[in-house]
Amino acid sequence: MHKLYCVSWQSYRFFVESAAVLLIIVVSVVSGCSIQLSPAYDQATLTSISDLNVKTETLLASLSHGGTAGDFSKHKATYDQLIGGFSAARVATASRDVPAPSQRLLGIAHLNGVCGNEPSNCVNPTPHHLDKVIALLSAMRNTHQQGELVSELVTGFNGQGGFKGQYEIEMSRILVFETALQR
């Protein structure tokens, strides 16, 4: 007895697209050819982001016991420098060229589930994570200015979470990706 299988056009298309991507990867590996899928490495970008990271960790350490509206003015210039620096890094990393093979892969509709609403996040995730860092530092600055920056908001509870914990999650993702571009 024969079984009848019903395959939708979308399933067939997904299979063909997936097989094509797999074939490209296999051929590249076997032939020793390298295909660049992410933007080119830029030492200046990594250095700038690393410097901003040190300054941010220093700010977080200095505010580990919290901050008041009265001492906000002492930290305002640092907040401005960090938010401005990360914003400049975001513009620079968002304007990097995405290699042609990545552009073709990004056209595959099924990658949207993996990459979120913006498929370029898969091949150039740094701008997305810098957006989160900028939002986080802006929220911390605003909370500090209002005099509501208690130590638990900065360091979290039992050293978990808080502005520092969330910042370090985003920054580690940025540094891992930017360092990986060096290879």
mmCIF file with all atom_site columns, C-alpha atoms in Angstrom:
data_model
loop_
_atom_site.group_PDB
_atom_site.id
_atom_site.type_symbol
_atom_site.label_atom_id
_atom_site.label_alt_id
_atom_site.label_comp_id
_atom_site.label_asym_id
_atom_site.label_entity_id
_atom_site.label_seq_id
_atom_site.pdbx_PDB_ins_code
_atom_site.Cartn_x
_atom_site.Cartn_y
_atom_site.Cartn_z
_atom_site.occupancy
_atom_site.B_iso_or_equiv
_atom_site.pdbx_formal_charge
_atom_site.auth_seq_id
_atom_site.auth_comp_id
_atom_site.auth_asym_id
_atom_site.auth_atom_id
_atom_site.pdbx_PDB_model_num
ATOM 1   C CA . MET A 1 1   ? 0.000  0.000  0.000  1.00 0.00 ? 1   MET A CA 1
ATOM 2   C CA . HIS A 1 2   ? 1.351  3.419  -0.949 1.00 0.00 ? 2   HIS A CA 1
ATOM 3   C CA . LYS A 1 3   ? 1.305  6.350  1.422  1.00 0.00 ? 3   LYS A CA 1
ATOM 4   C CA . LEU A 1 4   ? 0.355  9.701  0.028  1.00 0.00 ? 4   LEU A CA 1
ATOM 5   C CA . TYR A 1 5   ? 2.449  12.606 1.258  1.00 0.00 ? 5   TYR A CA 1
ATOM 6   C CA . CYS A 1 6   ? 1.249  16.137 0.907  1.00 0.00 ? 6   CYS A CA 1
ATOM 7   C CA . VAL A 1 7   ? 3.996  18.730 0.734  1.00 0.00 ? 7   VAL A CA 1
ATOM 8   C CA . SER A 1 8   ? 3.141  22.398 0.697  1.00 0.00 ? 8   SER A CA 1
ATOM 9   C CA . TRP A 1 9   ? 4.974  24.830 -1.554 1.00 0.00 ? 9   TRP A CA 1
ATOM 10  C CA . GLN A 1 10  ? 6.400  26.605 1.537  1.00 0.00 ? 10  GLN A CA 1
ATOM 11  C CA . SER A 1 11  ? 7.831  23.354 2.892  1.00 0.00 ? 11  SER A CA 1
ATOM 12  C CA . TYR A 1 12  ? 9.352  22.537 -0.470 1.00 0.00 ? 12  TYR A CA 1
ATOM 13  C CA . ARG A 1 13  ? 10.813 26.038 -0.796 1.00 0.00 ? 13  ARG A CA 1
ATOM 14  C CA . PHE A 1 14  ? 12.259 25.863 2.727  1.00 0.00 ? 14  PHE A CA 1
ATOM 15  C CA . PHE A 1 15  ? 13.851 22.502 1.906  1.00 0.00 ? 15  PHE A CA 1
ATOM 16  C CA . VAL A 1 16  ? 15.373 23.824 -1.325 1.00 0.00 ? 16  VAL A CA 1
ATOM 17  C CA . GLU A 1 17  ? 16.680 27.007 0.337  1.00 0.00 ? 17  GLU A CA 1
ATOM 18  C CA . SER A 1 18  ? 18.107 25.062 3.259  1.00 0.00 ? 18  SER A CA 1
ATOM 19  C CA . ALA A 1 19  ? 19.749 22.571 0.928  1.00 0.00 ? 19  ALA A CA 1
ATOM 20  C CA . ALA A 1 20  ? 21.253 25.431 -1.108 1.00 0.00 ? 20  ALA A CA 1
ATOM 21  C CA . VAL A 1 21  ? 22.744 27.063 1.992  1.00 0.00 ? 21  VAL A CA 1
ATOM 22  C CA . LEU A 1 22  ? 24.105 23.719 3.170  1.00 0.00 ? 22  LEU A CA 1
ATOM 23  C CA . LEU A 1 23  ? 25.572 23.043 -0.269 1.00 0.00 ? 23  LEU A CA 1
ATOM 24  C CA . ILE A 1 24  ? 27.324 26.434 -0.294 1.00 0.00 ? 24  ILE A CA 1
ATOM 25  C CA . ILE A 1 25  ? 28.830 25.753 3.118  1.00 0.00 ? 25  ILE A CA 1
ATOM 26  C CA . VAL A 1 26  ? 29.941 22.215 2.225  1.00 0.00 ? 26  VAL A CA 1
ATOM 27  C CA . VAL A 1 27  ? 31.481 23.296 -1.085 1.00 0.00 ? 27  VAL A CA 1
ATOM 28  C CA . SER A 1 28  ? 33.324 26.131 0.655  1.00 0.00 ? 28  SER A CA 1
ATOM 29  C CA . VAL A 1 29  ? 34.745 23.861 3.327  1.00 0.00 ? 29  VAL A CA 1
ATOM 30  C CA . VAL A 1 30  ? 35.721 21.103 0.907  1.00 0.00 ? 30  VAL A CA 1
ATOM 31  C CA . SER A 1 31  ? 37.296 23.436 -1.625 1.00 0.00 ? 31  SER A CA 1
ATOM 32  C CA . GLY A 1 32  ? 39.240 25.328 1.016  1.00 0.00 ? 32  GLY A CA 1
ATOM 33  C CA . CYS A 1 33  ? 37.604 28.524 -0.172 1.00 0.00 ? 33  CYS A CA 1
ATOM 34  C CA . SER A 1 34  ? 36.615 31.025 2.444  1.00 0.00 ? 34  SER A CA 1
ATOM 35  C CA . ILE A 1 35  ? 33.465 33.064 2.210  1.00 0.00 ? 35  ILE A CA 1
ATOM 36  C CA . GLN A 1 36  ? 33.205 36.161 4.322  1.00 0.00 ? 36  GLN A CA 1
ATOM 37  C CA . LEU A 1 37  ? 29.732 36.515 5.796  1.00 0.00 ? 37  LEU A CA 1
ATOM 38  C CA . SER A 1 38  ? 30.369 39.258 8.340  1.00 0.00 ? 38  SER A CA 1
ATOM 39  C CA . PRO A 1 39  ? 31.851 42.739 8.007  1.00 0.00 ? 39  PRO A CA 1
ATOM 40  C CA . ALA A 1 40  ? 35.618 43.178 7.886  1.00 0.00 ? 40  ALA A CA 1
ATOM 41  C CA . TYR A 1 41  ? 37.581 43.499 11.131 1.00 0.00 ? 41  TYR A CA 1
ATOM 42  C CA . ASP A 1 42  ? 38.404 47.044 12.203 1.00 0.00 ? 42  ASP A CA 1
ATOM 43  C CA . GLN A 1 43  ? 40.979 47.517 14.975 1.00 0.00 ? 43  GLN A CA 1
ATOM 44  C CA . ALA A 1 44  ? 39.865 51.111 15.614 1.00 0.00 ? 44  ALA A CA 1
ATOM 45  C CA . THR A 1 45  ? 36.292 49.963 16.296 1.00 0.00 ? 45  THR A CA 1
ATOM 46  C CA . LEU A 1 46  ? 37.403 47.271 18.739 1.00 0.00 ? 46  LEU A CA 1
ATOM 47  C CA . THR A 1 47  ? 39.788 49.679 20.494 1.00 0.00 ? 47  THR A CA 1
ATOM 48  C CA . SER A 1 48  ? 37.092 52.358 20.813 1.00 0.00 ? 48  SER A CA 1
ATOM 49  C CA . ILE A 1 49  ? 34.522 49.914 22.174 1.00 0.00 ? 49  ILE A CA 1
ATOM 50  C CA . SER A 1 50  ? 37.077 48.411 24.584 1.00 0.00 ? 50  SER A CA 1
ATOM 51  C CA . ASP A 1 51  ? 37.996 51.882 25.887 1.00 0.00 ? 51  ASP A CA 1
ATOM 52  C CA . LEU A 1 52  ? 34.325 52.723 26.386 1.00 0.00 ? 52  LEU A CA 1
ATOM 53  C CA . ASN A 1 53  ? 33.907 49.428 28.233 1.00 0.00 ? 53  ASN A CA 1
ATOM 54  C CA . VAL A 1 54  ? 36.662 50.317 30.723 1.00 0.00 ? 54  VAL A CA 1
ATOM 55  C CA . LYS A 1 55  ? 35.108 53.741 31.335 1.00 0.00 ? 55  LYS A CA 1
ATOM 56  C CA . THR A 1 56  ? 31.648 52.204 31.800 1.00 0.00 ? 56  THR A CA 1
ATOM 57  C CA . GLU A 1 57  ? 32.907 49.568 34.239 1.00 0.00 ? 57  GLU A CA 1
ATOM 58  C CA . THR A 1 58  ? 34.653 52.374 36.152 1.00 0.00 ? 58  THR A CA 1
ATOM 59  C CA . LEU A 1 59  ? 31.391 54.341 36.346 1.00 0.00 ? 59  LEU A CA 1
ATOM 60  C CA . LEU A 1 60  ? 29.502 51.243 37.492 1.00 0.00 ? 60  LEU A CA 1
ATOM 61  C CA . ALA A 1 61  ? 32.135 50.589 40.184 1.00 0.00 ? 61  ALA A CA 1
ATOM 62  C CA . SER A 1 62  ? 31.981 54.186 41.419 1.00 0.00 ? 62  SER A CA 1
ATOM 63  C CA . LEU A 1 63  ? 28.179 53.952 41.674 1.00 0.00 ? 63  LEU A CA 1
ATOM 64  C CA . SER A 1 64  ? 28.016 50.462 43.182 1.00 0.00 ? 64  SER A CA 1
ATOM 65  C CA . HIS A 1 65  ? 26.672 52.001 46.399 1.00 0.00 ? 65  HIS A CA 1
ATOM 66  C CA . GLY A 1 66  ? 24.064 54.022 44.517 1.00 0.00 ? 66  GLY A CA 1
ATOM 67  C CA . GLY A 1 67  ? 23.763 57.648 43.549 1.00 0.00 ? 67  GLY A CA 1
ATOM 68  C CA . THR A 1 68  ? 21.737 60.632 44.608 1.00 0.00 ? 68  THR A CA 1
ATOM 69  C CA . ALA A 1 69  ? 20.321 63.595 42.732 1.00 0.00 ? 69  ALA A CA 1
ATOM 70  C CA . GLY A 1 70  ? 22.867 65.702 44.619 1.00 0.00 ? 70  GLY A CA 1
ATOM 71  C CA . ASP A 1 71  ? 25.882 63.842 43.271 1.00 0.00 ? 71  ASP A CA 1
ATOM 72  C CA . PHE A 1 72  ? 24.495 63.435 39.749 1.00 0.00 ? 72  PHE A CA 1
ATOM 73  C CA . SER A 1 73  ? 26.308 66.536 38.446 1.00 0.00 ? 73  SER A CA 1
ATOM 74  C CA . LYS A 1 74  ? 29.621 64.893 39.360 1.00 0.00 ? 74  LYS A CA 1
ATOM 75  C CA . HIS A 1 75  ? 28.816 62.001 36.952 1.00 0.00 ? 75  HIS A CA 1
ATOM 76  C CA . LYS A 1 76  ? 26.853 63.835 34.230 1.00 0.00 ? 76  LYS A CA 1
ATOM 77  C CA . ALA A 1 77  ? 29.860 64.395 31.941 1.00 0.00 ? 77  ALA A CA 1
ATOM 78  C CA . THR A 1 78  ? 30.787 60.706 32.167 1.00 0.00 ? 78  THR A CA 1
ATOM 79  C CA . TYR A 1 79  ? 27.244 59.623 31.259 1.00 0.00 ? 79  TYR A CA 1
ATOM 80  C CA . ASP A 1 80  ? 27.266 62.018 28.299 1.00 0.00 ? 80  ASP A CA 1
ATOM 81  C CA . GLN A 1 81  ? 30.683 60.810 27.125 1.00 0.00 ? 81  GLN A CA 1
ATOM 82  C CA . LEU A 1 82  ? 29.669 57.142 27.351 1.00 0.00 ? 82  LEU A CA 1
ATOM 83  C CA . ILE A 1 83  ? 26.258 57.521 25.707 1.00 0.00 ? 83  ILE A CA 1
ATOM 84  C CA . GLY A 1 84  ? 27.772 59.691 22.984 1.00 0.00 ? 84  GLY A CA 1
ATOM 85  C CA . GLY A 1 85  ? 30.692 57.284 22.477 1.00 0.00 ? 85  GLY A CA 1
ATOM 86  C CA . PHE A 1 86  ? 28.474 54.215 22.227 1.00 0.00 ? 86  PHE A CA 1
ATOM 87  C CA . SER A 1 87  ? 26.133 56.116 19.878 1.00 0.00 ? 87  SER A CA 1
ATOM 88  C CA . ALA A 1 88  ? 29.061 56.969 17.588 1.00 0.00 ? 88  ALA A CA 1
ATOM 89  C CA . ALA A 1 89  ? 30.204 53.327 17.671 1.00 0.00 ? 89  ALA A CA 1
ATOM 90  C CA . ARG A 1 90  ? 26.667 52.245 16.798 1.00 0.00 ? 90  ARG A CA 1
ATOM 91  C CA . VAL A 1 91  ? 26.586 54.512 13.734 1.00 0.00 ? 91  VAL A CA 1
ATOM 92  C CA . ALA A 1 92  ? 30.029 53.295 12.631 1.00 0.00 ? 92  ALA A CA 1
ATOM 93  C CA . THR A 1 93  ? 29.200 49.598 13.017 1.00 0.00 ? 93  THR A CA 1
ATOM 94  C CA . ALA A 1 94  ? 25.756 49.946 11.421 1.00 0.00 ? 94  ALA A CA 1
ATOM 95  C CA . SER A 1 95  ? 27.285 51.523 8.320  1.00 0.00 ? 95  SER A CA 1
ATOM 96  C CA . ARG A 1 96  ? 29.730 48.678 7.663  1.00 0.00 ? 96  ARG A CA 1
ATOM 97  C CA . ASP A 1 97  ? 29.383 46.849 4.371  1.00 0.00 ? 97  ASP A CA 1
ATOM 98  C CA . VAL A 1 98  ? 27.693 43.465 4.589  1.00 0.00 ? 98  VAL A CA 1
ATOM 99  C CA . PRO A 1 99  ? 29.422 41.044 2.169  1.00 0.00 ? 99  PRO A CA 1
ATOM 100 C CA . ALA A 1 100 ? 27.436 39.922 -0.890 1.00 0.00 ? 100 ALA A CA 1
ATOM 101 C CA . PRO A 1 101 ? 27.092 36.246 0.185  1.00 0.00 ? 101 PRO A CA 1
ATOM 102 C CA . SER A 1 102 ? 25.470 37.420 3.423  1.00 0.00 ? 102 SER A CA 1
ATOM 103 C CA . GLN A 1 103 ? 23.024 39.597 1.551  1.00 0.00 ? 103 GLN A CA 1
ATOM 104 C CA . ARG A 1 104 ? 21.857 36.558 -0.425 1.00 0.00 ? 104 ARG A CA 1
ATOM 105 C CA . LEU A 1 105 ? 21.552 34.450 2.719  1.00 0.00 ? 105 LEU A CA 1
ATOM 106 C CA . LEU A 1 106 ? 19.666 37.250 4.462  1.00 0.00 ? 106 LEU A CA 1
ATOM 107 C CA . GLY A 1 107 ? 17.067 37.083 1.714  1.00 0.00 ? 107 GLY A CA 1
ATOM 108 C CA . ILE A 1 108 ? 15.952 33.663 2.937  1.00 0.00 ? 108 ILE A CA 1
ATOM 109 C CA . ALA A 1 109 ? 12.662 34.254 4.712  1.00 0.00 ? 109 ALA A CA 1
ATOM 110 C CA . HIS A 1 110 ? 13.167 31.472 7.247  1.00 0.00 ? 110 HIS A CA 1
ATOM 111 C CA . LEU A 1 111 ? 16.146 33.257 8.806  1.00 0.00 ? 111 LEU A CA 1
ATOM 112 C CA . ASN A 1 112 ? 13.769 35.886 10.182 1.00 0.00 ? 112 ASN A CA 1
ATOM 113 C CA . GLY A 1 113 ? 12.913 33.554 13.058 1.00 0.00 ? 113 GLY A CA 1
ATOM 114 C CA . VAL A 1 114 ? 16.569 33.197 13.965 1.00 0.00 ? 114 VAL A CA 1
ATOM 115 C CA . CYS A 1 115 ? 17.580 36.822 13.441 1.00 0.00 ? 115 CYS A CA 1
ATOM 116 C CA . GLY A 1 116 ? 14.525 38.609 14.764 1.00 0.00 ? 116 GLY A CA 1
ATOM 117 C CA . ASN A 1 117 ? 12.902 41.313 12.723 1.00 0.00 ? 117 ASN A CA 1
ATOM 118 C CA . GLU A 1 118 ? 16.226 42.369 11.242 1.00 0.00 ? 118 GLU A CA 1
ATOM 119 C CA . PRO A 1 119 ? 18.116 39.611 9.417  1.00 0.00 ? 119 PRO A CA 1
ATOM 120 C CA . SER A 1 120 ? 21.308 41.697 9.344  1.00 0.00 ? 120 SER A CA 1
ATOM 121 C CA . ASN A 1 121 ? 21.516 41.089 13.127 1.00 0.00 ? 121 ASN A CA 1
ATOM 122 C CA . CYS A 1 122 ? 22.835 37.631 12.224 1.00 0.00 ? 122 CYS A CA 1
ATOM 123 C CA . VAL A 1 123 ? 25.878 38.921 10.335 1.00 0.00 ? 123 VAL A CA 1
ATOM 124 C CA . ASN A 1 124 ? 26.401 42.270 12.096 1.00 0.00 ? 124 ASN A CA 1
ATOM 125 C CA . PRO A 1 125 ? 24.880 42.075 15.604 1.00 0.00 ? 125 PRO A CA 1
ATOM 126 C CA . THR A 1 126 ? 26.996 44.823 17.187 1.00 0.00 ? 126 THR A CA 1
ATOM 127 C CA . PRO A 1 127 ? 24.657 47.759 16.357 1.00 0.00 ? 127 PRO A CA 1
ATOM 128 C CA . HIS A 1 128 ? 21.708 45.890 17.896 1.00 0.00 ? 128 HIS A CA 1
ATOM 129 C CA . HIS A 1 129 ? 23.614 45.262 21.142 1.00 0.00 ? 129 HIS A CA 1
ATOM 130 C CA . LEU A 1 130 ? 24.959 48.821 21.184 1.00 0.00 ? 130 LEU A CA 1
ATOM 131 C CA . ASP A 1 131 ? 21.345 50.044 21.032 1.00 0.00 ? 131 ASP A CA 1
ATOM 132 C CA . LYS A 1 132 ? 20.696 48.057 24.201 1.00 0.00 ? 132 LYS A CA 1
ATOM 133 C CA . VAL A 1 133 ? 23.812 49.470 25.906 1.00 0.00 ? 133 VAL A CA 1
ATOM 134 C CA . ILE A 1 134 ? 22.761 53.037 25.011 1.00 0.00 ? 134 ILE A CA 1
ATOM 135 C CA . ALA A 1 135 ? 19.226 52.442 26.331 1.00 0.00 ? 135 ALA A CA 1
ATOM 136 C CA . LEU A 1 136 ? 20.611 50.905 29.514 1.00 0.00 ? 136 LEU A CA 1
ATOM 137 C CA . LEU A 1 137 ? 23.034 53.776 30.212 1.00 0.00 ? 137 LEU A CA 1
ATOM 138 C CA . SER A 1 138 ? 20.313 56.321 29.424 1.00 0.00 ? 138 SER A CA 1
ATOM 139 C CA . ALA A 1 139 ? 17.944 54.631 31.886 1.00 0.00 ? 139 ALA A CA 1
ATOM 140 C CA . MET A 1 140 ? 20.688 54.533 34.525 1.00 0.00 ? 140 MET A CA 1
ATOM 141 C CA . ARG A 1 141 ? 21.481 58.229 33.959 1.00 0.00 ? 141 ARG A CA 1
ATOM 142 C CA . ASN A 1 142 ? 17.800 59.193 34.238 1.00 0.00 ? 142 ASN A CA 1
ATOM 143 C CA . THR A 1 143 ? 17.339 57.123 37.391 1.00 0.00 ? 143 THR A CA 1
ATOM 144 C CA . HIS A 1 144 ? 20.456 58.706 38.909 1.00 0.00 ? 144 HIS A CA 1
ATOM 145 C CA . GLN A 1 145 ? 19.322 62.224 37.985 1.00 0.00 ? 145 GLN A CA 1
ATOM 146 C CA . GLN A 1 146 ? 15.993 61.581 39.734 1.00 0.00 ? 146 GLN A CA 1
ATOM 147 C CA . GLY A 1 147 ? 17.865 60.478 42.859 1.00 0.00 ? 147 GLY A CA 1
ATOM 148 C CA . GLU A 1 148 ? 16.536 56.923 42.685 1.00 0.00 ? 148 GLU A CA 1
ATOM 149 C CA . LEU A 1 149 ? 19.754 55.055 41.857 1.00 0.00 ? 149 LEU A CA 1
ATOM 150 C CA . VAL A 1 150 ? 20.001 52.629 44.764 1.00 0.00 ? 150 VAL A CA 1
ATOM 151 C CA . SER A 1 151 ? 22.853 50.126 44.913 1.00 0.00 ? 151 SER A CA 1
ATOM 152 C CA . GLU A 1 152 ? 20.579 47.172 44.062 1.00 0.00 ? 152 GLU A CA 1
ATOM 153 C CA . LEU A 1 153 ? 19.680 48.830 40.760 1.00 0.00 ? 153 LEU A CA 1
ATOM 154 C CA . VAL A 1 154 ? 23.361 49.175 39.898 1.00 0.00 ? 154 VAL A CA 1
ATOM 155 C CA . THR A 1 155 ? 24.723 45.815 41.092 1.00 0.00 ? 155 THR A CA 1
ATOM 156 C CA . GLY A 1 156 ? 21.547 43.762 41.323 1.00 0.00 ? 156 GLY A CA 1
ATOM 157 C CA . PHE A 1 157 ? 20.615 41.505 44.189 1.00 0.00 ? 157 PHE A CA 1
ATOM 158 C CA . ASN A 1 158 ? 23.400 39.229 45.433 1.00 0.00 ? 158 ASN A CA 1
ATOM 159 C CA . GLY A 1 159 ? 25.550 40.434 42.544 1.00 0.00 ? 159 GLY A CA 1
ATOM 160 C CA . GLN A 1 160 ? 23.029 39.230 39.946 1.00 0.00 ? 160 GLN A CA 1
ATOM 161 C CA . GLY A 1 161 ? 21.294 41.521 37.470 1.00 0.00 ? 161 GLY A CA 1
ATOM 162 C CA . GLY A 1 162 ? 21.034 45.241 37.829 1.00 0.00 ? 162 GLY A CA 1
ATOM 163 C CA . PHE A 1 163 ? 22.420 47.728 35.348 1.00 0.00 ? 163 PHE A CA 1
ATOM 164 C CA . LYS A 1 164 ? 25.885 46.199 35.699 1.00 0.00 ? 164 LYS A CA 1
ATOM 165 C CA . GLY A 1 165 ? 24.754 42.651 34.976 1.00 0.00 ? 165 GLY A CA 1
ATOM 166 C CA . GLN A 1 166 ? 22.697 43.605 31.940 1.00 0.00 ? 166 GLN A CA 1
ATOM 167 C CA . TYR A 1 167 ? 25.458 45.857 30.645 1.00 0.00 ? 167 TYR A CA 1
ATOM 168 C CA . GLU A 1 168 ? 28.006 43.052 30.911 1.00 0.00 ? 168 GLU A CA 1
ATOM 169 C CA . ILE A 1 169 ? 25.740 40.633 29.023 1.00 0.00 ? 169 ILE A CA 1
ATOM 170 C CA . GLU A 1 170 ? 25.406 43.043 26.092 1.00 0.00 ? 170 GLU A CA 1
ATOM 171 C CA . MET A 1 171 ? 29.058 44.090 26.168 1.00 0.00 ? 171 MET A CA 1
ATOM 172 C CA . SER A 1 172 ? 30.307 40.497 26.217 1.00 0.00 ? 172 SER A CA 1
ATOM 173 C CA . ARG A 1 173 ? 28.241 39.788 23.094 1.00 0.00 ? 173 ARG A CA 1
ATOM 174 C CA . ILE A 1 174 ? 29.747 42.830 21.375 1.00 0.00 ? 174 ILE A CA 1
ATOM 175 C CA . LEU A 1 175 ? 33.325 42.014 22.350 1.00 0.00 ? 175 LEU A CA 1
ATOM 176 C CA . VAL A 1 176 ? 33.030 38.357 21.378 1.00 0.00 ? 176 VAL A CA 1
ATOM 177 C CA . PHE A 1 177 ? 31.701 39.258 17.923 1.00 0.00 ? 177 PHE A CA 1
ATOM 178 C CA . GLU A 1 178 ? 34.150 42.099 17.266 1.00 0.00 ? 178 GLU A CA 1
ATOM 179 C CA . THR A 1 179 ? 37.094 39.961 18.398 1.00 0.00 ? 179 THR A CA 1
ATOM 180 C CA . ALA A 1 180 ? 35.914 37.060 16.225 1.00 0.00 ? 180 ALA A CA 1
ATOM 181 C CA . LEU A 1 181 ? 36.056 39.340 13.161 1.00 0.00 ? 181 LEU A CA 1
ATOM 182 C CA . GLN A 1 182 ? 39.812 39.510 13.680 1.00 0.00 ? 182 GLN A CA 1
ATOM 183 C CA . ARG A 1 183 ? 40.268 35.906 12.521 1.00 0.00 ? 183 ARG A CA 1
#
